[in-house]
PDB file of C-alpha atoms in Angstrom:
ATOM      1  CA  UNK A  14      15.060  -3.915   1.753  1.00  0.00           C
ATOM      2  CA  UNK A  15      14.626  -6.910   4.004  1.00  0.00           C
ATOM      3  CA  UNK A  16      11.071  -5.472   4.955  1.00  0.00           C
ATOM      4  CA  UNK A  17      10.436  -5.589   0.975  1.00  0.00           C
ATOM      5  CA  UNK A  18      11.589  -9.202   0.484  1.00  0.00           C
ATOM      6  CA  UNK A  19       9.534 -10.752   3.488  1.00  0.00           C
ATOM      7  CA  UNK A  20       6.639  -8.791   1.874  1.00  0.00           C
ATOM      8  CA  UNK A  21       6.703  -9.820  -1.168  1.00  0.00           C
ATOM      9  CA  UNK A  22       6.956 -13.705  -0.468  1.00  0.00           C
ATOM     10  CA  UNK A  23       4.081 -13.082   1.850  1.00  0.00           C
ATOM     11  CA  UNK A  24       2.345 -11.878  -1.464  1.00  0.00           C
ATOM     12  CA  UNK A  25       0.561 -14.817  -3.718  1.00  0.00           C
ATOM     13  CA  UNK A  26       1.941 -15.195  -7.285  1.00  0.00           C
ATOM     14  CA  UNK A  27      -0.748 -13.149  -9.375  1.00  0.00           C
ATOM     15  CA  UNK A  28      -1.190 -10.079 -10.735  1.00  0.00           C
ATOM     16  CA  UNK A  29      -3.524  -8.802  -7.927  1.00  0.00           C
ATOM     17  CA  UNK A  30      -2.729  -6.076  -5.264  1.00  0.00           C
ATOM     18  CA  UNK A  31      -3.775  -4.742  -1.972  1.00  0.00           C
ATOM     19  CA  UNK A  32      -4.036  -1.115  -1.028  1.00  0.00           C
ATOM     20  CA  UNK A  33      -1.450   0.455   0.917  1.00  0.00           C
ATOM     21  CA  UNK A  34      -1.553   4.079   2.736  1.00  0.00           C
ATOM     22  CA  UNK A  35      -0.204   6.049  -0.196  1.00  0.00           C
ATOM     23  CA  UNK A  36      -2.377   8.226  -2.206  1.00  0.00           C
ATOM     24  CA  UNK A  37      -1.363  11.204  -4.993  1.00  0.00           C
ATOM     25  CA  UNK A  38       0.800  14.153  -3.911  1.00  0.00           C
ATOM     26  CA  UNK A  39       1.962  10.218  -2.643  1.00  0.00           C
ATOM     27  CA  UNK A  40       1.574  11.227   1.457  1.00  0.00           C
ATOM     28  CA  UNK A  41       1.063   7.951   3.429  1.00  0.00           C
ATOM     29  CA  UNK A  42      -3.003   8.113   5.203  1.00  0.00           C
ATOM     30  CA  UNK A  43      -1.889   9.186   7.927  1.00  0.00           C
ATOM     31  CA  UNK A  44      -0.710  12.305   6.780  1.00  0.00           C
ATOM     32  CA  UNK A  45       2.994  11.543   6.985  1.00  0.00           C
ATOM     33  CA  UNK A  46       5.563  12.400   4.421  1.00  0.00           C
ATOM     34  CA  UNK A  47       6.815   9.618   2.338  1.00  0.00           C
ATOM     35  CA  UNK A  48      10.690   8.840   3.542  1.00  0.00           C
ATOM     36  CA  UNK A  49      13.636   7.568   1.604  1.00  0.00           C
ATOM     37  CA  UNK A  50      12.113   4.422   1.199  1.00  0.00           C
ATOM     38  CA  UNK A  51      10.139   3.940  -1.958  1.00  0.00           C
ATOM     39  CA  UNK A  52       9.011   0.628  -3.825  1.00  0.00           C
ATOM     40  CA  UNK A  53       7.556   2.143  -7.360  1.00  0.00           C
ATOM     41  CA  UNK A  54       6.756  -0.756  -9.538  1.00  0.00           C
ATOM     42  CA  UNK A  55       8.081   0.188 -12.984  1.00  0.00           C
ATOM     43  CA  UNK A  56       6.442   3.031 -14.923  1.00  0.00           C
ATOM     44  CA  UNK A  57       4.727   4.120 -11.727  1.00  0.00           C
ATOM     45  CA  UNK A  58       3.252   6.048 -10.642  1.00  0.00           C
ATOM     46  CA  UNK A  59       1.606   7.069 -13.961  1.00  0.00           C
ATOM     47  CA  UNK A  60       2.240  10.671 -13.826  1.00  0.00           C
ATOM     48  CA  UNK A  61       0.263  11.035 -17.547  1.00  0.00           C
ATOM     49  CA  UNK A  62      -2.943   9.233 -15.755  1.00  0.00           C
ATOM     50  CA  UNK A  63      -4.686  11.799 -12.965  1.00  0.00           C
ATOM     51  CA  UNK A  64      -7.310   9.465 -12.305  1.00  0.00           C
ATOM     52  CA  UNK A  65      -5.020   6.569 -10.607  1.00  0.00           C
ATOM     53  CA  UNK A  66      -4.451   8.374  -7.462  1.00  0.00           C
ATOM     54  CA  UNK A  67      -4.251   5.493  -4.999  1.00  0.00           C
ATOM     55  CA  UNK A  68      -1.642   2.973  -3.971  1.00  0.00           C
ATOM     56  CA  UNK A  69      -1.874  -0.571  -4.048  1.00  0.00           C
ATOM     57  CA  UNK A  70       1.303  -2.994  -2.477  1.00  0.00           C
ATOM     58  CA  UNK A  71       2.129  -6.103  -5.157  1.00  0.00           C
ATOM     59  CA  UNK A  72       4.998  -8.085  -5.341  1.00  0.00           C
ATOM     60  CA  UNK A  73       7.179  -5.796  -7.843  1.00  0.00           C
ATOM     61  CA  UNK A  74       6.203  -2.866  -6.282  1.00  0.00           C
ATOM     62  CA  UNK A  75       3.924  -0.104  -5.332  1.00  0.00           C
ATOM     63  CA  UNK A  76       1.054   0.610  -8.086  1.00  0.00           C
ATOM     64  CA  UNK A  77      -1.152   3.779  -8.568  1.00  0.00           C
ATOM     65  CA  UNK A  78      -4.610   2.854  -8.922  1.00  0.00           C
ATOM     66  CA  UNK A  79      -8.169   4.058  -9.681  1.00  0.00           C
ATOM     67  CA  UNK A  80      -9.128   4.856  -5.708  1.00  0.00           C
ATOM     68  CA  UNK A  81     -12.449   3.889  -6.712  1.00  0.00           C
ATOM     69  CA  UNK A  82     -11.231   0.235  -7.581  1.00  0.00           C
ATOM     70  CA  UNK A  83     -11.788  -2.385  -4.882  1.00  0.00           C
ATOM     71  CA  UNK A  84      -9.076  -4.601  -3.598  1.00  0.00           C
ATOM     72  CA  UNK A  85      -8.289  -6.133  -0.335  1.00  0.00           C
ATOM     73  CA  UNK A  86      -6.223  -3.722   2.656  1.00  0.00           C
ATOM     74  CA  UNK A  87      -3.950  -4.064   5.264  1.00  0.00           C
ATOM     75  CA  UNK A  88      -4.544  -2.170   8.669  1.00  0.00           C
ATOM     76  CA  UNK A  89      -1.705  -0.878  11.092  1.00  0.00           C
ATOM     77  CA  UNK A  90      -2.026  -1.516  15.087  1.00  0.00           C
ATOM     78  CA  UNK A  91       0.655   0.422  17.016  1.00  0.00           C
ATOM     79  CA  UNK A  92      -0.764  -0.717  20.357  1.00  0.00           C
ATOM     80  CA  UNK A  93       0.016  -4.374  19.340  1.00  0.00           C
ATOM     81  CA  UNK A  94       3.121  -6.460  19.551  1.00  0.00           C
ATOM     82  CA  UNK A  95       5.718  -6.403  16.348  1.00  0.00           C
ATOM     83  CA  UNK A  96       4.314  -9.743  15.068  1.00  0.00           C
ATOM     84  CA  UNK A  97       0.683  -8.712  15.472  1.00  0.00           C
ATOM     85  CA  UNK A  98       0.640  -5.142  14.035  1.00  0.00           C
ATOM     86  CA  UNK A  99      -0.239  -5.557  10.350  1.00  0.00           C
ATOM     87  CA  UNK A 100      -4.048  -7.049   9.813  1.00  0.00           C
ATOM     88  CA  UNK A 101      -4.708  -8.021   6.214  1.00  0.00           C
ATOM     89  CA  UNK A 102      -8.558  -7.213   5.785  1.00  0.00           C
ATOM     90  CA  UNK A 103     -10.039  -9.710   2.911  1.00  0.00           C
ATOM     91  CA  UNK A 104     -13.033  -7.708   1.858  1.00  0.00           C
ATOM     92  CA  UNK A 105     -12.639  -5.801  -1.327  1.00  0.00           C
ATOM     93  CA  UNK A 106     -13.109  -2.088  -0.800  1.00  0.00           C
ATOM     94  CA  UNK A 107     -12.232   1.377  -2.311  1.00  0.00           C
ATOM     95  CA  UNK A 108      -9.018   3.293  -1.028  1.00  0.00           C
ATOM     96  CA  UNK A 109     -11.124   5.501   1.152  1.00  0.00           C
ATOM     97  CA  UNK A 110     -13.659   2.542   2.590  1.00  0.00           C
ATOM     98  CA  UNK A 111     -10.203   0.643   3.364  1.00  0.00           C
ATOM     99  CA  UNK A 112      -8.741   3.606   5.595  1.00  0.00           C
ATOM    100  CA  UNK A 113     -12.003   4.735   7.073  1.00  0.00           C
ATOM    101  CA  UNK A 114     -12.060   0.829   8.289  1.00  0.00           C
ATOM    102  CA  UNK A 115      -8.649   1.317   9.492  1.00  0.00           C
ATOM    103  CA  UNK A 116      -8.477   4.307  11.230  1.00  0.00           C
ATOM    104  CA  UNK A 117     -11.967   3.057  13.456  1.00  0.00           C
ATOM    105  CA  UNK A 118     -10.579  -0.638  13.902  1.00  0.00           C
ATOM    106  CA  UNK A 119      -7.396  -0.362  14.208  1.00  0.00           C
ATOM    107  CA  UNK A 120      -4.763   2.744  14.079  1.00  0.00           C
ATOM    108  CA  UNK A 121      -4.975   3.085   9.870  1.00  0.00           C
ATOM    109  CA  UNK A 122      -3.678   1.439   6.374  1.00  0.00           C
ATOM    110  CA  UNK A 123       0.061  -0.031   6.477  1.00  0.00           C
ATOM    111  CA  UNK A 124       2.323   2.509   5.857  1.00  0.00           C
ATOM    112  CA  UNK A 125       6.426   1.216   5.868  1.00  0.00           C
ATOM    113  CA  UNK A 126       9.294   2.932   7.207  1.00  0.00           C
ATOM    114  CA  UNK A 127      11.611   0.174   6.069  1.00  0.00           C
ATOM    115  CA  UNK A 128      11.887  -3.142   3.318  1.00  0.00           C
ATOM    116  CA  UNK A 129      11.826  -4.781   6.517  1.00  0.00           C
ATOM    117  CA  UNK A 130       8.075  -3.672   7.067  1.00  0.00           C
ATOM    118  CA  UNK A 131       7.329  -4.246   3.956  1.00  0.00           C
ATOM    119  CA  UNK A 132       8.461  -7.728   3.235  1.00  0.00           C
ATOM    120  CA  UNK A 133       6.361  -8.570   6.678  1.00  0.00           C
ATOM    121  CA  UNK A 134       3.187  -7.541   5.258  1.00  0.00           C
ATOM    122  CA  UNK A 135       4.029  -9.286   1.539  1.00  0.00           C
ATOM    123  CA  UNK A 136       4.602 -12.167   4.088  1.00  0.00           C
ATOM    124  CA  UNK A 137       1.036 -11.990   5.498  1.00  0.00           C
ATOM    125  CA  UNK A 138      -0.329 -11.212   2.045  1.00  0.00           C
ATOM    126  CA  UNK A 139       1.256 -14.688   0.415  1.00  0.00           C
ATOM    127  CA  UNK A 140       0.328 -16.853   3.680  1.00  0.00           C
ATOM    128  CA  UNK A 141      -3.101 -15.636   2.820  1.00  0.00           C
ATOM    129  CA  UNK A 142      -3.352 -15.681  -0.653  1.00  0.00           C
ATOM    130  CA  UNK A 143      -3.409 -12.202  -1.455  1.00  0.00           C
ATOM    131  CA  UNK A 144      -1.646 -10.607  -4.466  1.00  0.00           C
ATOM    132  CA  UNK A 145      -2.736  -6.729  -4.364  1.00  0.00           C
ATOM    133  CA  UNK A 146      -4.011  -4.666  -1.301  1.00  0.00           C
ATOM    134  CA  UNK A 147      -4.064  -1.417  -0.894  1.00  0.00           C
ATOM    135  CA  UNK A 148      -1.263   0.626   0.994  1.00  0.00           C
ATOM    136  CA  UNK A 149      -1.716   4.045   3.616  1.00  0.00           C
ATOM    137  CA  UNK A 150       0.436   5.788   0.781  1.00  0.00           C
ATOM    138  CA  UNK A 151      -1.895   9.093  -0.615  1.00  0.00           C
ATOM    139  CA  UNK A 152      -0.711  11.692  -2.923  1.00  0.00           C
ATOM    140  CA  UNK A 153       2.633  11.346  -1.829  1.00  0.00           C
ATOM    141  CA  UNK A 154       1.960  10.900   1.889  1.00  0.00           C
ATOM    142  CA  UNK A 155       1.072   7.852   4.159  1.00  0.00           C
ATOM    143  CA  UNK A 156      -2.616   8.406   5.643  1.00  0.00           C
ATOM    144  CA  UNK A 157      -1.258   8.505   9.005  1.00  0.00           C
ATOM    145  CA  UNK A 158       1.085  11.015   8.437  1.00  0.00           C
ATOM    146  CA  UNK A 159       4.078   9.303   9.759  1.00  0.00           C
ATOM    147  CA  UNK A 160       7.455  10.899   7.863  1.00  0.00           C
ATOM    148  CA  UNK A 161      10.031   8.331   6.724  1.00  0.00           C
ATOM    149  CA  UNK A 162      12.345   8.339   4.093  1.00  0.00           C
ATOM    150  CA  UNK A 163      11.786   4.915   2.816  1.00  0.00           C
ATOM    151  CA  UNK A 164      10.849   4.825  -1.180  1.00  0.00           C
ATOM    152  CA  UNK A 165      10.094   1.514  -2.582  1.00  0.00           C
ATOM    153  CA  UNK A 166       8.132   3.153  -6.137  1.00  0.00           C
ATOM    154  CA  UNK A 167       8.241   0.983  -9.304  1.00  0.00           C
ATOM    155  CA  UNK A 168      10.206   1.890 -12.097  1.00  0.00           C
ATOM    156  CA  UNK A 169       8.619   4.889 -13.400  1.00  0.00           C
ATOM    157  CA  UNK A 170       6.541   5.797 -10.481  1.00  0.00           C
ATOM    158  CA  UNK A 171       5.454   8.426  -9.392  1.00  0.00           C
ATOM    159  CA  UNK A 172       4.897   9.304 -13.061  1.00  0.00           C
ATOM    160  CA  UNK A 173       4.680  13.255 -13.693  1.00  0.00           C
ATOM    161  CA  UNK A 174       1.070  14.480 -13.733  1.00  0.00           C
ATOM    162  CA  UNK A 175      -0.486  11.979 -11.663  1.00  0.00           C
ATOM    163  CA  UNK A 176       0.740  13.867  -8.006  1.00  0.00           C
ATOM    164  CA  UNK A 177      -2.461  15.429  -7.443  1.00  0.00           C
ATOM    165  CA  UNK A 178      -4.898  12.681  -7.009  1.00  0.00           C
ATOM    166  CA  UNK A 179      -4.309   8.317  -6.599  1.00  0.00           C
ATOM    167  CA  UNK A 180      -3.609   5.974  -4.060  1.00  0.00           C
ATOM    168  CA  UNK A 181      -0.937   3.735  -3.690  1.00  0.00           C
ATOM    169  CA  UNK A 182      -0.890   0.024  -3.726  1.00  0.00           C
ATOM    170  CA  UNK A 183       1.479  -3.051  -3.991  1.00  0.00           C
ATOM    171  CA  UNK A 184       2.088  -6.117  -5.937  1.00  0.00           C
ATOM    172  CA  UNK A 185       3.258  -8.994  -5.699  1.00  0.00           C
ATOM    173  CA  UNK A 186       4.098  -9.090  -9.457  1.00  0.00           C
ATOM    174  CA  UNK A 187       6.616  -6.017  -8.963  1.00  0.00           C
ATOM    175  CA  UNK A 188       8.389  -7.563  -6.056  1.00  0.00           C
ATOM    176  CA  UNK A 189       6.173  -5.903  -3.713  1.00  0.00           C
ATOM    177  CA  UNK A 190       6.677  -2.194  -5.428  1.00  0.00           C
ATOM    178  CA  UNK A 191       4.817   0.723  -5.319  1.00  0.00           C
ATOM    179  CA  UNK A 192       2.441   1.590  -8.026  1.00  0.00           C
ATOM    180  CA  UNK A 193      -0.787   3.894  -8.173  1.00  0.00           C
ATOM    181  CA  UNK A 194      -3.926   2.748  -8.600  1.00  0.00           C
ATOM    182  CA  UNK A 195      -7.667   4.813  -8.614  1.00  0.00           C
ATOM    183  CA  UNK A 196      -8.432   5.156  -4.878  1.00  0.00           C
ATOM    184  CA  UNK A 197     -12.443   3.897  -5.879  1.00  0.00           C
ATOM    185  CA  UNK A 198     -11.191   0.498  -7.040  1.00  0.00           C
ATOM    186  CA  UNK A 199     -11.602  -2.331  -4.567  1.00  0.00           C
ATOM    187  CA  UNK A 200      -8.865  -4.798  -3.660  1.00  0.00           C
ATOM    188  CA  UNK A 201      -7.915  -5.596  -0.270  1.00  0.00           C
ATOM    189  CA  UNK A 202      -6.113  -3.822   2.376  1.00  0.00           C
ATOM    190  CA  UNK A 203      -3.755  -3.960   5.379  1.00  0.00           C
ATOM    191  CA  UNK A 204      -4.392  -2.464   8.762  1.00  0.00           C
ATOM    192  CA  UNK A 205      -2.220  -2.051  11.474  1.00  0.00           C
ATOM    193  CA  UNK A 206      -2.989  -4.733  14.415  1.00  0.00           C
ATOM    194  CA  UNK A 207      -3.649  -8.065  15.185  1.00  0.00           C
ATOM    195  CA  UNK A 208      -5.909 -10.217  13.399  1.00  0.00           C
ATOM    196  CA  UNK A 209      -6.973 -11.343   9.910  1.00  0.00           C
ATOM    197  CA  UNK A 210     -10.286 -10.627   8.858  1.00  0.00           C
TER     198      UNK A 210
END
């Protein structure tokens, strides 16, 4: 839960999001199972809506989104150093665009094994005035396949019906929480490594 809280106060005060690795059948990017740990931000994912098959990291949680949304991403690097591994990426991009930037930059989107690791990136998201980025979290599953048993969904998330397709972000308006989101929608993102772009 620590990783949540450091997270979320890296998150800006709005309503916005950034993708994270999750996306419907909720499997991080990578291709890992989703752990223990979830952050659903309440009422999410919206199991009723089939379309928001995406993650996206806010402050109360993780958020299923419309993948075809844009929002901002954060990138994983597990070749750098603990403090340098998470690189928010500012340009607003669908789910997929975020992780195909990831996965040829860096290692791929942010997935979190912790709170710890989560409250990190919500730190990096607030320092830079992010409120919504999209997550590694994929129909259940992180895109780079890692397993954990961290769970950090919103109330109400993963909502029944909506496992098939979606990607997962988080907000910093659900305390950094999980939600889905359509993985077309552009927000930012997180990567893995050690920069801000």
């Amino acid at each position: 839960m620590d990783d949540v809280n450091r997270l979320t106060q890296a998150l800006p005060g709005s309503s916005d999001a950034v993708w994270i690795g999750l996306r419907k059948s909720w499997v991080w990017s990578s291709g890992e199972a989703v752990s223990n740990y979830s952050h659903w931000k309440p009422y999410n994912p919206n199991e009723g809506n089939a379309e928001a098959s995406c993650a996206v990291l806010t402050t109360a949680g993780w958020q299923d989104w419309y993948c075809s949304n844009t929002y901002y991403f954060v990138c994983f690097d597990d070749t750098a150093t603990s403090n340098e591994r998470y690189v928010l990426v500012t340009s607003v991009v669908t789910w997929i665009e975020a992780q195909t930037y990831c996965t040829q930059t860096y290692t791929d989107l942010v997935n979190f094994q912790s709170s710890d690791e989560e409250q990190q990136v919500l730190k990096l998201l607030s320092e830079m005035n992010v409120s919504k980025a999209w997550i590694g979290l994929i129909s259940s599953q992180w895109s780079d396949h890692a397993f954990t048993t961290f769970r950090y969904w919103a109330p109400g998330q993963p909502r029944e019906g909506s496992l098939d397709s979606g990607c997962a972000t988080t907000t910093i308006a659900n305390s950094g929480m999980w939600t889905y989101s359509d993985c077309a929608h552009k927000i930012p993102f997180i990567c893995y490594g050690s920069k801000c772009l």
